[in-house]
């Protein structure tokens, strides 16, 4: 069917890099899904059926990883031998963390502000902008590819983890506000 | 996963939540964060002339275990010298709160926070 030892980029036949063609990724995903779809192996032997199921799982995992900038960056770093999502990883950047603390405080105060939706929109835009800035920086750092660049990329990935969590929390508040209206 | 009674107690009634003047010379501020869960923790100590921690405040955005770990730690460090506070180990926090293995990293974060606060205080003293 296909080679299970390939990495996700090889599986999708795309160059291993942070910047990637998302339309081509989606097309390749649909093609691969057809190849491994369990329906195609309904009349095949048990072994082929099991392989097709494993193939479909792998293709889905690969797609989920490659289409998400944070997961893609983490995966790229792992391919290069840098582990970035360990439980005991801590970020030592007081200025960034101070800013995160302030943004979380601002989010906590949104509900009691005069214009909750307006304050939340401002906050969501600000967090969204910060995430885009990290994505732009990651593109440059992975292009650069030097060991020092990859260490900085790992820090950038850590920052994105905080920002994504914060963005998800802000979206949860937005859903709450929508319900209250 | 069930939280222990001690975690729930600290989570529902956190001790010493608040902020100290981070620009004051006798205040040390520790900021730490865990990317894996997005937790952010600020722990501050106010130190008197004898080098004893006379007040401690914290603010934590994170799960119950992270809040409980930092809340407990602020209780423990009050009245301790900097050397004594530095010797507190995350394993003691985890044991006191009966943290399950998957939550031990929360106590690591608290230990990192007190060490960062002590380092910040000492850098202000110029030694």
GROMACS .gro file of C-alpha atoms in nm, chain A residues 85-91 94 97-98 100-102 104-105 108 158 161-162 165, chain B residues 22 31-42 59 61 102 105 108-109 112:
model
   40
   85UNK     CA    1   0.667   1.941   2.411
   86UNK     CA    2   0.786   1.759   2.721
   87UNK     CA    3   0.582   1.799   3.039
   88UNK     CA    4   0.869   1.945   3.239
   89UNK     CA    5   0.972   2.197   2.978
   90UNK     CA    6   0.961   2.546   3.122
   91UNK     CA    7   1.002   2.877   2.946
   94UNK     CA    8   1.015   3.680   3.229
   97UNK     CA    9   0.548   3.560   3.078
   98UNK     CA   10   0.468   3.895   3.239
  100UNK     CA   11   0.099   3.658   2.924
  101UNK     CA   12  -0.005   3.723   3.283
  102UNK     CA   13  -0.135   4.069   3.190
  104UNK     CA   14  -0.488   3.668   3.114
  105UNK     CA   15  -0.579   3.935   3.366
  108UNK     CA   16  -1.057   3.780   3.325
  158UNK     CA   17   0.684   2.739   2.341
  161UNK     CA   18   0.173   2.708   2.302
  162UNK     CA   19   0.090   2.982   2.556
  165UNK     CA   20  -0.407   2.827   2.498
  203UNK     CA   21   0.776   4.436   4.183
  212UNK     CA   22   0.768   3.441   3.667
  213UNK     CA   23   0.750   3.090   3.529
  214UNK     CA   24   0.542   2.913   3.269
  215UNK     CA   25   0.482   2.561   3.143
  216UNK     CA   26   0.432   2.558   2.765
  217UNK     CA   27   0.282   2.206   2.763
  218UNK     CA   28  -0.026   2.321   2.955
  219UNK     CA   29  -0.002   2.699   2.905
  220UNK     CA   30   0.013   2.765   3.280
  221UNK     CA   31   0.159   3.094   3.397
  222UNK     CA   32   0.269   3.151   3.756
  223UNK     CA   33   0.388   3.465   3.935
  240UNK     CA   34  -0.110   3.462   4.098
  242UNK     CA   35  -0.340   3.094   3.566
  283UNK     CA   36   0.074   1.349   3.558
  286UNK     CA   37   0.508   1.903   3.679
  289UNK     CA   38   0.808   2.160   3.955
  290UNK     CA   39   0.670   2.489   3.829
  293UNK     CA   40   1.105   2.700   3.976
   0.00000   0.00000   0.00000
